[in-house]
Amino acid sequence: QVQLEESGGGLVQAGGSLRLSCAASGRTFSSYAMGWFRQAPGKGREIVVGISWNGGRTYYADSVKGRFTISRDNAKNTVYLQMNSLKPEDTAVYYCAAVRYGDIEHLSTADYWGQGTQVTVSS
């Protein structure tokens, strides 16, 4: 099995920054497409960012383009989400996800999910 554990969430003021980390344990992490989803209060879960297994392809939701950056360090079995210029609309629980054999297009049906980390942006 692969287990994902998120960290780095917290409370920040609008315009601030946070960096989320997703640490993976288990096999074959280096070949997994990875991504981040979020779920705001009273809303459904939406995809935020994705990255292919080798980092060659990325996906960003329109709402976060230019503000968020996804990266991965396969040697450390870790994926990062750098969030800059945060807005109150970014407030949500953020979930890390992994696809074993598919690519970023398949993240919505990810094989593995983390427990989530809360991000709160005050106005």
mmCIF file of C-alpha atoms in Angstrom:
data_model
loop_
_atom_site.group_PDB
_atom_site.id
_atom_site.type_symbol
_atom_site.label_atom_id
_atom_site.label_comp_id
_atom_site.label_asym_id
_atom_site.label_seq_id
_atom_site.Cartn_x
_atom_site.Cartn_y
_atom_site.Cartn_z
ATOM 1 C CA GLN A 1 0.000 0.000 0.000
ATOM 2 C CA VAL A 2 0.900 3.651 -0.439
ATOM 3 C CA GLN A 3 0.113 6.082 2.344
ATOM 4 C CA LEU A 4 0.053 9.855 1.916
ATOM 5 C CA GLU A 5 0.392 12.354 4.740
ATOM 6 C CA GLU A 6 -0.104 16.087 4.264
ATOM 7 C CA SER A 7 1.377 18.833 6.391
ATOM 8 C CA GLY A 8 1.949 22.576 6.292
ATOM 9 C CA GLY A 9 -1.568 23.935 6.526
ATOM 10 C CA GLY A 10 -2.482 26.772 8.825
ATOM 11 C CA LEU A 11 -3.992 30.227 9.193
ATOM 12 C CA VAL A 12 -2.667 33.141 7.143
ATOM 13 C CA GLN A 13 -3.840 36.583 6.135
ATOM 14 C CA ALA A 14 -4.816 37.372 2.571
ATOM 15 C CA GLY A 15 -1.705 37.884 0.465
ATOM 16 C CA GLY A 16 0.358 35.503 2.549
ATOM 17 C CA SER A 17 2.009 32.221 1.621
ATOM 18 C CA LEU A 18 2.029 28.603 2.729
ATOM 19 C CA ARG A 19 3.846 25.514 1.530
ATOM 20 C CA LEU A 20 2.081 22.185 1.798
ATOM 21 C CA SER A 21 3.965 18.909 1.807
ATOM 22 C CA CYS A 22 2.761 15.418 0.976
ATOM 23 C CA ALA A 23 5.023 12.641 2.184
ATOM 24 C CA ALA A 24 4.473 9.186 0.708
ATOM 25 C CA SER A 25 5.367 5.806 2.092
ATOM 26 C CA GLY A 26 5.233 2.565 0.155
ATOM 27 C CA ARG A 27 6.330 1.393 -3.258
ATOM 28 C CA THR A 28 6.595 2.969 -6.681
ATOM 29 C CA PHE A 29 6.187 6.588 -5.657
ATOM 30 C CA SER A 30 8.541 7.763 -8.388
ATOM 31 C CA SER A 31 6.183 6.515 -11.119
ATOM 32 C CA TYR A 32 2.990 8.032 -9.688
ATOM 33 C CA ALA A 33 1.262 11.099 -11.001
ATOM 34 C CA MET A 34 0.444 13.346 -8.048
ATOM 35 C CA GLY A 35 -1.852 16.227 -7.307
ATOM 36 C CA TRP A 36 -3.733 18.324 -4.803
ATOM 37 C CA PHE A 37 -7.473 18.719 -4.369
ATOM 38 C CA ARG A 38 -9.362 21.002 -2.039
ATOM 39 C CA GLN A 39 -12.800 21.126 -0.485
ATOM 40 C CA ALA A 40 -14.150 24.418 0.807
ATOM 41 C CA PRO A 41 -16.918 24.612 3.422
ATOM 42 C CA GLY A 42 -20.200 23.588 1.839
ATOM 43 C CA LYS A 43 -18.545 22.900 -1.524
ATOM 44 C CA GLY A 44 -17.525 19.843 -3.494
ATOM 45 C CA ARG A 45 -13.972 18.649 -3.901
ATOM 46 C CA GLU A 46 -12.095 20.243 -6.790
ATOM 47 C CA ILE A 47 -8.733 19.619 -8.389
ATOM 48 C CA VAL A 48 -6.175 22.346 -7.769
ATOM 49 C CA VAL A 49 -2.897 21.161 -9.306
ATOM 50 C CA GLY A 50 -1.326 18.039 -10.779
ATOM 51 C CA ILE A 51 2.135 16.849 -11.780
ATOM 52 C CA SER A 52 3.239 13.895 -13.904
ATOM 53 C CA TRP A 53 5.518 11.190 -12.568
ATOM 54 C CA ASN A 54 8.670 12.855 -13.870
ATOM 55 C CA GLY A 55 7.542 16.430 -13.372
ATOM 56 C CA GLY A 56 7.412 17.063 -17.112
ATOM 57 C CA ARG A 57 3.736 17.984 -17.225
ATOM 58 C CA THR A 58 1.682 20.053 -14.823
ATOM 59 C CA TYR A 59 -1.903 21.138 -14.483
ATOM 60 C CA TYR A 60 -3.235 24.200 -12.696
ATOM 61 C CA ALA A 61 -6.825 25.164 -12.123
ATOM 62 C CA ASP A 62 -7.561 28.596 -13.565
ATOM 63 C CA SER A 63 -8.257 29.950 -10.100
ATOM 64 C CA VAL A 64 -4.681 29.313 -8.929
ATOM 65 C CA LYS A 65 -2.574 29.904 -12.052
ATOM 66 C CA GLY A 66 0.253 32.290 -11.339
ATOM 67 C CA ARG A 67 -0.117 31.883 -7.576
ATOM 68 C CA PHE A 68 0.408 28.177 -6.817
ATOM 69 C CA THR A 69 3.307 25.941 -7.848
ATOM 70 C CA ILE A 70 3.474 22.165 -7.597
ATOM 71 C CA SER A 71 6.794 20.336 -7.454
ATOM 72 C CA ARG A 72 8.090 16.931 -6.476
ATOM 73 C CA ASP A 73 11.241 15.386 -5.097
ATOM 74 C CA ASN A 74 11.099 11.694 -5.881
ATOM 75 C CA ALA A 75 14.260 11.002 -3.905
ATOM 76 C CA LYS A 76 12.420 12.215 -0.801
ATOM 77 C CA ASN A 77 9.045 10.704 -1.771
ATOM 78 C CA THR A 78 7.511 14.131 -1.305
ATOM 79 C CA VAL A 79 5.291 16.474 -3.310
ATOM 80 C CA TYR A 80 5.003 20.160 -2.488
ATOM 81 C CA LEU A 81 2.422 22.838 -3.108
ATOM 82 C CA GLN A 82 3.748 26.377 -2.800
ATOM 83 C CA MET A 83 0.835 28.770 -2.363
ATOM 84 C CA ASN A 84 1.468 32.488 -2.756
ATOM 85 C CA SER A 85 -0.834 35.505 -2.799
ATOM 86 C CA LEU A 86 -3.448 33.564 -0.901
ATOM 87 C CA LYS A 87 -7.044 34.702 -1.030
ATOM 88 C CA PRO A 88 -9.950 34.006 1.329
ATOM 89 C CA GLU A 89 -11.453 31.908 -1.481
ATOM 90 C CA ASP A 90 -8.529 29.498 -1.064
ATOM 91 C CA THR A 91 -9.791 28.480 2.371
ATOM 92 C CA ALA A 92 -10.377 24.729 2.267
ATOM 93 C CA VAL A 93 -9.150 21.358 3.358
ATOM 94 C CA TYR A 94 -6.391 20.349 0.957
ATOM 95 C CA TYR A 95 -5.909 16.694 0.015
ATOM 96 C CA CYS A 96 -2.934 15.037 -1.624
ATOM 97 C CA ALA A 97 -3.704 12.364 -4.231
ATOM 98 C CA ALA A 98 -1.717 9.814 -6.238
ATOM 99 C CA VAL A 99 -2.385 7.855 -9.440
ATOM 100 C CA ARG A 100 -0.432 4.651 -9.798
ATOM 101 C CA TYR A 101 -0.479 4.041 -13.565
ATOM 102 C CA GLY A 102 -2.405 6.908 -15.097
ATOM 103 C CA ASP A 103 -1.346 10.496 -15.599
ATOM 104 C CA ILE A 104 -2.634 13.792 -14.254
ATOM 105 C CA GLU A 105 -5.832 13.452 -16.295
ATOM 106 C CA HIS A 106 -6.810 10.569 -14.007
ATOM 107 C CA LEU A 107 -6.342 12.338 -10.685
ATOM 108 C CA SER A 108 -10.076 12.637 -10.090
ATOM 109 C CA THR A 109 -10.127 8.852 -9.667
ATOM 110 C CA ALA A 110 -6.898 8.696 -7.701
ATOM 111 C CA ASP A 111 -5.769 5.457 -6.130
ATOM 112 C CA TYR A 112 -4.544 7.019 -2.894
ATOM 113 C CA TRP A 113 -5.561 10.002 -0.777
ATOM 114 C CA GLY A 114 -4.122 11.779 2.211
ATOM 115 C CA GLN A 115 -6.102 12.737 5.295
ATOM 116 C CA GLY A 116 -6.198 16.431 4.438
ATOM 117 C CA THR A 117 -4.725 19.590 5.923
ATOM 118 C CA GLN A 118 -6.675 22.755 6.713
ATOM 119 C CA VAL A 119 -5.782 26.035 5.021
ATOM 120 C CA THR A 120 -7.567 29.136 6.290
ATOM 121 C CA VAL A 121 -7.042 32.565 4.731
ATOM 122 C CA SER A 122 -8.438 35.534 6.614
ATOM 123 C CA SER A 123 -9.539 38.753 4.934
#
